CSV table of C-alpha atoms in Angstrom, one decimal:
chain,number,residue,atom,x,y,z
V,5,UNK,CA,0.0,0.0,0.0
V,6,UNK,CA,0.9,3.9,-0.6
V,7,UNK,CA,3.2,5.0,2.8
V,8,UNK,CA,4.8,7.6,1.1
V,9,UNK,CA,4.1,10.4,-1.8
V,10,UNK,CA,5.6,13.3,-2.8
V,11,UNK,CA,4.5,17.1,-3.1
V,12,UNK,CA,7.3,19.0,-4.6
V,13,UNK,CA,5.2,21.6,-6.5
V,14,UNK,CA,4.5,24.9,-5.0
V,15,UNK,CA,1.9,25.7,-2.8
V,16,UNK,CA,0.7,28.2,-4.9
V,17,UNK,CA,0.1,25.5,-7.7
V,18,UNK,CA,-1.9,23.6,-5.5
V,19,UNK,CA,-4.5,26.4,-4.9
V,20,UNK,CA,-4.1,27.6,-8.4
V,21,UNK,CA,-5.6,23.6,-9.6
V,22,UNK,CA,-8.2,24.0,-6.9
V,23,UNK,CA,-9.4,27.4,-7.9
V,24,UNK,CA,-9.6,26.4,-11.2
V,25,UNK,CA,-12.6,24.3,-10.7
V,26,UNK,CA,-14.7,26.9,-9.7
V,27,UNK,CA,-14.4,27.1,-6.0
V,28,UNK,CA,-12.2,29.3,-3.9
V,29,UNK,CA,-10.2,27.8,-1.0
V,30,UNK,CA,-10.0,29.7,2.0
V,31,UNK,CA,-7.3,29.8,5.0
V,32,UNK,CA,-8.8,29.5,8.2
V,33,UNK,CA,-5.2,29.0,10.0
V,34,UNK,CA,-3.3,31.0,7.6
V,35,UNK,CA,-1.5,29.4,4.8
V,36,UNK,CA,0.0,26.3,5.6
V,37,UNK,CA,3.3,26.6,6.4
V,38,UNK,CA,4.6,23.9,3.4
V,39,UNK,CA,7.6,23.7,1.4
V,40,UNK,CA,8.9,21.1,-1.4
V,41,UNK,CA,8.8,17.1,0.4
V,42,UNK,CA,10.6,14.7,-2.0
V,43,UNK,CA,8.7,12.0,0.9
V,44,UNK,CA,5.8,12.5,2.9
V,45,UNK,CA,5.4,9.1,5.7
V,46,UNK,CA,2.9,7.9,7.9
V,47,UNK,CA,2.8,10.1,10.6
V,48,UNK,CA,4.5,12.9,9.1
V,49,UNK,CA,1.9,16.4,8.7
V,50,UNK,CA,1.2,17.4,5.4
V,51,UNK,CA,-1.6,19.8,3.1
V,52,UNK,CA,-5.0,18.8,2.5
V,53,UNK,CA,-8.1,20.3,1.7
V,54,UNK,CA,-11.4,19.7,3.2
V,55,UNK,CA,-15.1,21.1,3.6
V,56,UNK,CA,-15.3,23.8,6.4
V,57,UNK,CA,-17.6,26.4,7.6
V,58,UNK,CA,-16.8,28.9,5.2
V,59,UNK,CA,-16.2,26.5,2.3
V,60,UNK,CA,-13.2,24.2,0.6
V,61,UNK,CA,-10.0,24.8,3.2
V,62,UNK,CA,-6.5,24.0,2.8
V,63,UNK,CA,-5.3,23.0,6.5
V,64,UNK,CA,-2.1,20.9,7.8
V,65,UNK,CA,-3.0,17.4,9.2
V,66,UNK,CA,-1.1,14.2,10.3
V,67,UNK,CA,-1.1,11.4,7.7
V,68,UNK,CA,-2.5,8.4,10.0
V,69,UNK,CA,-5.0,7.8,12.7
V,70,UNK,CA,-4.5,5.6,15.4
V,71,UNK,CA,-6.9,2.0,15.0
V,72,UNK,CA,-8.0,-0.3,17.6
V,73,UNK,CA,-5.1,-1.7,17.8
V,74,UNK,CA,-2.5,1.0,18.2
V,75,UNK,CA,-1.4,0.8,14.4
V,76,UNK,CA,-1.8,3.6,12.1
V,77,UNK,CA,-4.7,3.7,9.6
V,78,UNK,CA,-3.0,5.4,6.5
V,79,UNK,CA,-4.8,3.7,3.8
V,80,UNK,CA,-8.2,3.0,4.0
V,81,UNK,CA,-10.0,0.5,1.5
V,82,UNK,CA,-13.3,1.8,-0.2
V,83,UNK,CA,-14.6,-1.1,-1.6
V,84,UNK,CA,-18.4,-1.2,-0.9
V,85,UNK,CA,-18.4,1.6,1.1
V,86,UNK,CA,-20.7,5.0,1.0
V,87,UNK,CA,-19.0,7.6,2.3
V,88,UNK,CA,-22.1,10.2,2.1
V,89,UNK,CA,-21.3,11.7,6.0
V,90,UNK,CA,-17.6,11.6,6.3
V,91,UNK,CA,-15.4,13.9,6.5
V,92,UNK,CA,-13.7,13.8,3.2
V,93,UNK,CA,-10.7,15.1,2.1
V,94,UNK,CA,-8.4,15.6,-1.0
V,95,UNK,CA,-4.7,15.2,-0.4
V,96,UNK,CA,-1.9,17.3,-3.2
V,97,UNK,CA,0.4,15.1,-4.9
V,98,UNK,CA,2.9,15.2,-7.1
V,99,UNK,CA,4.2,12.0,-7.5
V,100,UNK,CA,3.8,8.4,-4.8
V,101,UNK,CA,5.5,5.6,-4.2
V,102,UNK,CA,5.2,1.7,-4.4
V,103,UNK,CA,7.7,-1.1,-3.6
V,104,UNK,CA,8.5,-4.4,-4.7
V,105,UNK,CA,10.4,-7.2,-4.1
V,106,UNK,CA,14.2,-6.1,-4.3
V,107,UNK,CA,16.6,-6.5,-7.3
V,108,UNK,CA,19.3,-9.5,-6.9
V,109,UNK,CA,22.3,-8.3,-4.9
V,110,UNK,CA,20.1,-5.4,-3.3
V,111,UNK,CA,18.7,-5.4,0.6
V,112,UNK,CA,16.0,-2.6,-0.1
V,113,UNK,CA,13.4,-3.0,-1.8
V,114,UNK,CA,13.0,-1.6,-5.5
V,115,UNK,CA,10.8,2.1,-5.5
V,116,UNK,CA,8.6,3.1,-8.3
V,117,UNK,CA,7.3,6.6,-8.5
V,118,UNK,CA,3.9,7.0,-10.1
V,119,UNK,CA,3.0,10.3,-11.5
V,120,UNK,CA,-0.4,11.4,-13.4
V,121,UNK,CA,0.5,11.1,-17.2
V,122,UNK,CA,0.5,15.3,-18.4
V,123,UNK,CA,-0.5,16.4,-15.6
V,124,UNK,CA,1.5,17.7,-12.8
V,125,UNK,CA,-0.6,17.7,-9.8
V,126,UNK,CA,-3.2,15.4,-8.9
V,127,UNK,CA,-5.7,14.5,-5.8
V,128,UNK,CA,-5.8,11.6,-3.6
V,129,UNK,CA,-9.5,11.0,-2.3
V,130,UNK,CA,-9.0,11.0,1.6
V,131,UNK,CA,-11.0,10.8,4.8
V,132,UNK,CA,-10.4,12.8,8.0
V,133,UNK,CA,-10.9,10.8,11.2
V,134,UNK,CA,-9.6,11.6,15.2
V,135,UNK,CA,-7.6,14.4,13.4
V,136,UNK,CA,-5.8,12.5,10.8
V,137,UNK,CA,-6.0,12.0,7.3
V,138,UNK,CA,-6.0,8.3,5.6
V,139,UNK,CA,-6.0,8.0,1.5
V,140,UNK,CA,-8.7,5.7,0.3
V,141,UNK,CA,-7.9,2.6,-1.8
V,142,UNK,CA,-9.3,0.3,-4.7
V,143,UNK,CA,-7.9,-2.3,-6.6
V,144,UNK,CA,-5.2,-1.9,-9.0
V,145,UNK,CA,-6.1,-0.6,-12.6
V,146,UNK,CA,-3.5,-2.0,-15.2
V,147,UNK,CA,-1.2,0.8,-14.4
V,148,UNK,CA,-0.4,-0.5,-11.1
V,149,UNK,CA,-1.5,-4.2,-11.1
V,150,UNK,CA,2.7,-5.3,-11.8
V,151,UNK,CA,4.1,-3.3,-8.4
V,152,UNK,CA,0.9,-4.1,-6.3
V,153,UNK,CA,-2.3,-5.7,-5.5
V,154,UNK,CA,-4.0,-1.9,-4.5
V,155,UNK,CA,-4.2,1.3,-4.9
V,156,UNK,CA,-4.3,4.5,-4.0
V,157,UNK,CA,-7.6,6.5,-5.4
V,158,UNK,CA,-6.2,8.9,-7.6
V,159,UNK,CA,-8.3,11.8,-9.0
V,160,UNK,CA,-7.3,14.0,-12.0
V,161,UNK,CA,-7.0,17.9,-11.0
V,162,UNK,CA,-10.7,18.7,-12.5
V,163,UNK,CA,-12.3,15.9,-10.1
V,164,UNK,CA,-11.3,16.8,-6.8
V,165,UNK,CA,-13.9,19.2,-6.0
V,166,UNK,CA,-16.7,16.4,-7.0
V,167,UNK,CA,-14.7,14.2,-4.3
V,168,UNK,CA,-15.3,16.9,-1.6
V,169,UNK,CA,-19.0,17.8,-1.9
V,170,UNK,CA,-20.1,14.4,-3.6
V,171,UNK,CA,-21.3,16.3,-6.7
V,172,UNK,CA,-21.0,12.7,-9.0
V,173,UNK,CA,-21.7,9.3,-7.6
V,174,UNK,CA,-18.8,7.7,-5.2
V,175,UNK,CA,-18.7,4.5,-7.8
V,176,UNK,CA,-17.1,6.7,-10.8
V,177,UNK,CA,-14.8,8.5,-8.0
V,178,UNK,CA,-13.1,5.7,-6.1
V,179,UNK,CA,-11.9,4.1,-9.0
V,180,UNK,CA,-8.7,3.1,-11.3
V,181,UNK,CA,-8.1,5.4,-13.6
V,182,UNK,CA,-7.9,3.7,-17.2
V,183,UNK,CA,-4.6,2.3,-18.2
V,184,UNK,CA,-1.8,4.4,-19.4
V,185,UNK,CA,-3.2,7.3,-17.1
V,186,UNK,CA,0.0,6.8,-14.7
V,187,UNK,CA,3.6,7.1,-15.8
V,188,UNK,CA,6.1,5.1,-13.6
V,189,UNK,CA,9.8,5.2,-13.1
V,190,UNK,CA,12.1,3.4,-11.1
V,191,UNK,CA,14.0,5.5,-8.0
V,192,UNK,CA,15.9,2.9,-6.4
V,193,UNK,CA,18.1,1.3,-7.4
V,194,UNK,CA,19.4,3.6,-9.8
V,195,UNK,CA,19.7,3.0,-13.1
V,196,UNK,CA,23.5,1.9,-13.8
């Protein structure tokens, strides 16, 4: 599963895509204090936007809520689920991260880096629980099926505000996107 991304973009890019769709995001804490991460983890705060009083808000938030069993929820499957009542979110990215089994002679494992094919932002449909974000999964589309058996939910720039305020049904949402929407390219171990 996805335990790390990347937002390297500017902040201002971020509202910018956001703004473009129509609504206006608003500050309630002041602009989040956010400069280029090459790796966002589990536990680590980071940029999302959600619904709040005054509309769409971009807000810093810890990746992971605590479950019943002490471990963090950082992916959340969305399989069969309606999520009409949650507290939804949309989480920037530039660019995440999968792993697979390592190369010969190698400890670590092999990272891929997926980004959205000419694009260079996109959402990841997220829920907001105990403080916390968590990104929402489904199963693999074609682009992902080789590295792993999920994925993250990711939503091109012109459907994130439909994620927020549920303005299209959650079954075309929390979907793959079709194949060839994601390019990929190997980070470790370099290329010789």
């Amino acid at each position: 599963m996805c335990n790390e991304y990347q937002l390297i973009l500017p902040f201002d890019d971020v509202i910018a895509a956001f703004n473009s769709t129509g609504n206006r995001l608003v500050f309630p804490g002041g602009m989040p204090n956010f400069g280029p991460m090459a790796s966002i983890r589990i536990g680590d705060r980071a940029p999302i936007i959600q619904m709040g009083a005054e509309g769409p808000e971009a807000v810093m938030t810890p990746w992971a809520w605590k479950g019943p069993g002490g471990r963090p929820v950082f992916n959340f499957r969305s399989d069969g689920r309606s999520f009409d009542g949650s507290h939804r979110c949309l989480i920037p990215a530039d660019g995440f991260f999968e792993f697979t089994d390592p190369e010969p002679e190698q400890k670590r494992k092999t990272k891929w880096r997926f980004t959205l094919s000419g694009q260079r932002l996109f959402w990841v449909a997220g829920l907001i629980k105990e403080g916390a974000f968590a990104m929402l999964t489904t199963e693999p589309g074609e682009d992902i099926a080789p590295y792993h058996d999920r994925q993250i939910v990711v939503l091109r720039p012109e459907d994130g505000a439909a994620w927020l305020d549920l303005q299209r049904p959650q079954t075309e949402l929390l979907r793959a996107l079709p194949a060839g929407s994601l390019d990929v390219e190997k980070v470790f171990p370099a290329a010789a």
